[in-house]
Amino acid sequence: YDFTDCNFAKIEEEYQNVIFLALKEYMNGIKSTQFNHTVYCGDRPSCLTEIERLTFKSSQCLSLAKKIVTATNATLNSHCPGHSGIQINNTQAMKKRKKREVTTNKCLTQVSNLIELWRYFSRSQ
Amino acid sequence: LFFDPEGPLQVQIINFNFKTVQVTWNSSGSPGANLTFSYSFRPNEGDSSCPEYILEDGHTVGCVLQAEGDGILSFSIRRGTRPLLAKSQWISSYLKPDPPGDLTFRWHEEAVTVTCSELPHKSLLYEIQYKSTFDPEWQAEEGRSCNVSIPGLDPDKCYFFRARARTMEAAYGPDTYPSDWSEVAHQQRGRRRDSCQEQRLFPRFVLIS
Amino acid sequence: GESGYAQNGDFEDAELDDYSFSCYSQLEVDGPQHLLSCAFEDPDVNSTNLEFEICEGLLEVKCLNFSKLQETYFIKTKKFLLIGDSTICVKLGGKHITCQKMNIVKRVKPEAPFDVKVIYREEANEFVVTFNTSHLQKKYVKDLLHEVVYRLEKNENDWMHVNISSTKLTLLQRKLQPNAMYEIKVRSIPNTNYFEGFWSEWSPSSHFRTPENNSGKMD
């Protein structure tokens, strides 16, 4: 999906007022600067491409953070023409996995990279 | 301040307005050792060695390098050939903006609108501090642009004003630094003053409600 | 505002009462819990068997049912996504009578400010007004505009108004009548382009008396 035609201002608003707090809640006081940042984006469309990849496709980490996944899905679907995102319905499955998983270091690294991508998206023009 | 929780090396990074980046280290683990610093702003490029070391008592305690835009700084610090630390960080996480300049004032009755020259970076907050000669402490108003209105002032009084820039956490993270304060400006009866005479304050507060 | 629309054909023939309703939200009103309250515009609606339901814009669930307290329907939950629209419907016997699409974050009614204090600073010939708001500790709706109003107690509707974004204001003594009793109170409204909504209730009023005369002289 090409994110060039998204309404970046609206996405930025929803990120700054909602998604940012969900990401911060997930990190639970651990600073993203404690992790290595290896995922780069240089403009808003490419940031959203990486954000979508890290949020929906890369691993099971974010099953722990339903709010991040649901909110990101909602904002991309609302403000990116033709973007259909993912179906969020496996509530039961999600609950079972939640009990087994803990916030692993690998997940913290992933979410800290996600945080940095959103930050870059938010401060770029 | 960025700490390396396990290693003996404590590192601090300051990104001076995306012009230069200063990385300093405090190696409690190997005092007096001459550590070396190498870095890169592009993952597929080779490392560069530090262009300008900061020395203390003859040994290296930091490095100053030119920033290359808003990107990821990958660096490593070695003792001889042994790497003590290797990290990749967005330098924006450690931004210290320049102070805003050119404060201007527009008075209208008991309010003033203070403006200042904005910095080129997005998602900054501009804090205006002010106090009259009767106020023991600075009071503050803040805005997302450097155009801040302050109500409830007495034009007859002499006021101190100053401004600084801060980053928004959602855009830069919690580890940045506020800019230094601008020059202090003085205003009375709608005009610029060279200074304000400090009142010898014996504040008599009467709580009446 | 949004207009309601009937959902189900069975009701077309029945003479429909006016079931239009309005809602407001209060975020983080009880720790992380949000509150959404709705009520019919027409107080005479017979709401005995009527229910309210909200769908979309929710976390982990598709819909939620409202509880009812006298004539107000409410939901207290953490499951508001706070992104995008929700659909709120009035139901009768499980069937939708009327629905409205609304965005919870655009219908925020802040909690009322409190603890209004007035301190007279004789040497500066001014009154320092301070007050408190629970929104300073919140994560979402932190930025409010406050309207401070004050009047001579004997002048019924002669309120002076000042809008501020901080919780401190200075009133100049020379702008007030000497030896007079004043009433002062504050209310708040969301002050961002994301969270919008309505004025809060007024804070409890506070009263203060001005000194005899404008004795103070400033150099």
CSV table of C-alpha atoms in Angstrom, one decimal, chain B:
chain,number,residue,atom,x,y,z
B,1,LEU,CA,21.2,11.3,30.4
B,2,PHE,CA,21.6,7.9,28.7
B,3,PHE,CA,23.0,5.2,30.9
B,4,ASP,CA,24.3,1.9,29.8
B,5,PRO,CA,22.8,-0.1,32.7
B,6,GLU,CA,25.1,-3.1,32.5
B,7,GLY,CA,28.4,-1.7,31.2
B,8,PRO,CA,30.9,0.4,33.2
B,9,LEU,CA,30.4,3.3,30.6
B,10,GLN,CA,27.8,6.0,31.3
B,11,VAL,CA,27.2,8.0,28.1
B,12,GLN,CA,25.5,11.4,27.6
B,13,ILE,CA,24.4,12.6,24.2
B,14,ILE,CA,23.4,16.2,23.4
B,15,ASN,CA,22.2,17.2,19.9
B,16,PHE,CA,22.8,21.0,19.7
B,17,ASN,CA,20.0,22.1,17.4
B,18,PHE,CA,20.9,19.5,14.8
B,19,LYS,CA,24.2,21.3,14.1
B,20,THR,CA,26.7,19.4,16.3
B,21,VAL,CA,26.3,16.3,18.5
B,22,GLN,CA,28.3,15.9,21.6
B,23,VAL,CA,28.8,12.4,23.1
B,24,THR,CA,30.5,12.3,26.5
B,25,TRP,CA,31.4,9.3,28.6
B,26,ASN,CA,32.3,8.6,32.1
B,27,SER,CA,34.2,5.3,32.3
B,28,SER,CA,34.2,4.4,35.9
B,29,GLY,CA,35.3,0.9,34.8
B,30,SER,CA,38.6,2.1,33.2
B,31,PRO,CA,39.7,5.4,34.7
B,32,GLY,CA,42.4,7.3,32.9
B,33,ALA,CA,42.1,5.1,29.8
B,34,ASN,CA,42.1,6.7,26.3
B,35,LEU,CA,38.9,5.4,24.8
B,36,THR,CA,38.2,5.8,21.1
B,37,PHE,CA,35.0,6.8,19.4
B,38,SER,CA,33.8,5.9,15.9
B,39,TYR,CA,30.4,6.6,14.3
B,40,SER,CA,28.2,6.6,11.2
B,41,PHE,CA,24.9,8.1,10.2
B,42,ARG,CA,24.3,5.6,7.5
B,43,PRO,CA,24.2,1.9,8.3
B,44,ASN,CA,25.7,0.7,5.0
B,45,GLU,CA,28.6,3.1,5.3
B,46,GLY,CA,31.9,2.5,7.2
B,47,ASP,CA,32.5,4.2,10.5
B,48,SER,CA,34.3,7.5,10.8
B,49,SER,CA,36.6,8.2,13.6
B,50,CYS,CA,35.9,11.0,16.0
B,51,PRO,CA,36.8,14.4,14.3
B,52,GLU,CA,37.2,16.3,17.6
B,53,TYR,CA,37.8,14.6,21.0
B,54,ILE,CA,37.0,16.3,24.3
B,55,LEU,CA,40.0,15.8,26.6
B,56,GLU,CA,40.2,15.9,30.4
B,57,ASP,CA,43.5,15.5,32.2
B,58,GLY,CA,44.9,14.4,28.9
B,59,HIS,CA,42.5,11.6,28.1
B,60,THR,CA,39.4,11.4,26.0
B,61,VAL,CA,36.0,11.9,27.7
B,62,GLY,CA,33.9,12.8,24.7
B,63,CYS,CA,33.6,13.6,21.0
B,64,VAL,CA,32.0,16.4,19.1
B,65,LEU,CA,30.8,15.6,15.6
B,66,GLN,CA,28.8,17.4,12.9
B,67,ALA,CA,25.1,16.3,12.8
B,68,GLU,CA,23.9,15.0,9.5
B,69,GLY,CA,20.2,15.8,9.5
B,70,ASP,CA,17.5,14.1,11.6
B,71,GLY,CA,18.8,10.5,11.6
B,72,ILE,CA,20.2,7.5,13.5
B,73,LEU,CA,23.7,7.8,14.9
B,74,SER,CA,25.4,4.5,15.2
B,75,PHE,CA,28.5,4.7,17.4
B,76,SER,CA,30.9,2.6,19.3
B,77,ILE,CA,33.4,3.3,22.1
B,78,ARG,CA,36.5,1.2,22.4
B,79,ARG,CA,39.3,0.6,24.7
B,80,GLY,CA,42.1,-0.3,22.4
B,81,THR,CA,40.4,-2.9,20.1
B,82,ARG,CA,37.9,-4.0,22.7
B,83,PRO,CA,34.4,-2.4,22.2
B,84,LEU,CA,32.9,-1.2,25.5
B,85,LEU,CA,29.7,0.1,24.0
B,86,ALA,CA,27.9,0.0,20.6
B,87,LYS,CA,24.7,1.9,20.1
B,88,SER,CA,22.3,3.2,17.5
B,89,GLN,CA,20.1,6.1,18.5
B,90,TRP,CA,18.0,8.8,16.8
B,91,ILE,CA,19.8,12.0,17.6
B,92,SER,CA,16.5,13.8,17.8
B,93,SER,CA,16.0,12.0,21.1
B,94,TYR,CA,18.7,14.3,22.6
B,95,LEU,CA,17.8,17.6,20.9
B,96,LYS,CA,18.7,20.8,22.7
B,97,PRO,CA,17.2,23.5,20.5
B,98,ASP,CA,18.8,27.0,20.2
B,99,PRO,CA,17.1,29.6,22.3
B,100,PRO,CA,14.4,31.6,20.5
B,101,GLY,CA,15.3,35.2,19.8
B,102,ASP,CA,13.8,38.6,18.9
B,103,LEU,CA,11.1,38.9,21.6
B,104,THR,CA,8.4,41.4,20.6
B,105,PHE,CA,5.5,42.8,22.7
B,106,ARG,CA,2.1,44.0,21.8
B,107,TRP,CA,0.2,45.5,24.7
B,108,HIS,CA,-3.6,45.7,24.7
B,109,GLU,CA,-5.1,47.0,28.0
B,110,GLU,CA,-4.2,44.5,30.8
B,111,ALA,CA,-2.7,41.9,28.4
B,112,VAL,CA,0.4,41.5,26.3
B,113,THR,CA,1.0,39.2,23.3
B,114,VAL,CA,4.6,38.1,23.3
B,115,THR,CA,6.1,36.7,20.0
B,116,CYS,CA,9.6,35.5,19.3
B,117,SER,CA,11.5,34.1,16.3
B,118,GLU,CA,10.6,30.4,15.9
B,119,LEU,CA,13.1,27.6,15.3
B,120,PRO,CA,12.9,25.6,12.1
B,121,HIS,CA,12.1,22.4,13.9
B,122,LYS,CA,8.5,21.2,14.2
B,123,SER,CA,6.7,20.1,17.4
B,124,LEU,CA,8.3,22.5,19.7
B,125,LEU,CA,6.6,24.3,22.6
B,126,TYR,CA,7.5,27.9,23.4
B,127,GLU,CA,7.5,28.8,27.1
B,128,ILE,CA,7.3,32.5,28.0
B,129,GLN,CA,8.2,33.3,31.6
B,130,TYR,CA,7.4,36.7,33.1
B,131,LYS,CA,7.3,38.4,36.5
B,132,SER,CA,6.7,41.9,37.8
B,133,THR,CA,9.0,43.5,40.3
B,134,PHE,CA,6.4,42.4,42.9
B,135,ASP,CA,6.5,38.7,42.0
B,136,PRO,CA,8.9,36.5,43.9
B,137,GLU,CA,9.0,33.9,41.1
B,138,TRP,CA,8.6,33.6,37.4
B,139,GLN,CA,5.2,32.8,36.0
B,140,ALA,CA,4.8,30.9,32.8
B,141,GLU,CA,2.6,30.6,29.8
B,142,GLU,CA,3.3,28.2,26.9
B,143,GLY,CA,2.2,27.8,23.3
B,144,ARG,CA,2.8,25.6,20.3
B,145,SER,CA,3.9,28.7,18.4
B,146,CYS,CA,5.8,31.6,19.8
B,147,ASN,CA,2.8,33.9,19.9
B,148,VAL,CA,1.6,33.8,23.5
B,149,SER,CA,-1.0,36.1,25.1
B,150,ILE,CA,-0.7,36.8,28.8
B,151,PRO,CA,-3.8,38.4,30.5
B,152,GLY,CA,-4.1,40.1,33.8
B,153,LEU,CA,-1.0,42.3,33.7
B,154,ASP,CA,-0.7,45.9,35.0
B,155,PRO,CA,0.9,48.1,32.3
B,156,ASP,CA,2.1,50.5,35.0
B,157,LYS,CA,4.3,47.8,36.6
B,158,CYS,CA,7.7,46.9,35.2
B,159,TYR,CA,8.0,43.3,33.9
B,160,PHE,CA,10.8,40.9,33.1
B,161,PHE,CA,10.2,38.5,30.2
B,162,ARG,CA,12.2,35.6,28.8
B,163,ALA,CA,11.5,32.7,26.4
B,164,ARG,CA,12.8,29.3,25.7
B,165,ALA,CA,11.9,26.3,23.4
B,166,ARG,CA,11.0,22.8,24.6
B,167,THR,CA,10.3,19.7,22.5
B,168,MET,CA,7.0,17.8,22.5
B,169,GLU,CA,7.5,14.4,24.0
B,170,ALA,CA,5.3,12.7,21.4
B,171,ALA,CA,7.7,13.9,18.7
B,172,TYR,CA,11.1,13.8,20.3
B,173,GLY,CA,10.8,11.6,23.5
B,174,PRO,CA,11.5,12.4,27.1
B,175,ASP,CA,15.3,12.7,27.0
B,176,THR,CA,15.7,16.0,25.3
B,177,TYR,CA,16.8,19.3,26.8
B,178,PRO,CA,15.0,22.6,27.0
B,179,SER,CA,16.9,25.4,25.1
B,180,ASP,CA,18.7,28.0,27.1
B,181,TRP,CA,16.7,31.1,28.0
B,182,SER,CA,16.6,34.0,25.7
B,183,GLU,CA,17.9,37.4,26.8
B,184,VAL,CA,15.7,38.9,29.5
B,185,ALA,CA,13.5,41.8,28.1
B,186,HIS,CA,12.0,44.5,30.3
B,187,GLN,CA,8.7,46.2,29.6
B,188,GLN,CA,6.7,49.0,31.3
B,189,ARG,CA,3.8,51.1,30.1
B,190,GLY,CA,4.0,49.3,26.7
B,191,ARG,CA,7.6,50.3,26.1
B,192,ARG,CA,11.0,48.5,26.4
B,193,ARG,CA,13.1,49.4,29.5
B,194,ASP,CA,16.7,48.7,30.1
B,195,SER,CA,16.0,47.1,33.4
B,196,CYS,CA,13.4,46.9,36.2
B,197,GLN,CA,14.2,48.0,39.8
B,198,GLU,CA,13.7,44.9,42.0
B,199,GLN,CA,11.2,45.7,44.9
B,200,ARG,CA,12.4,44.8,48.4
B,201,LEU,CA,9.7,42.3,48.8
B,202,PHE,CA,8.1,41.8,52.2
B,203,PRO,CA,5.0,40.2,50.7
B,204,ARG,CA,1.9,40.7,52.7
B,205,PHE,CA,-0.6,38.2,51.5
B,206,VAL,CA,-4.1,38.4,52.9
B,207,LEU,CA,-6.2,35.4,52.1
B,208,ILE,CA,-9.7,36.9,51.9
B,209,SER,CA,-11.8,34.1,50.6
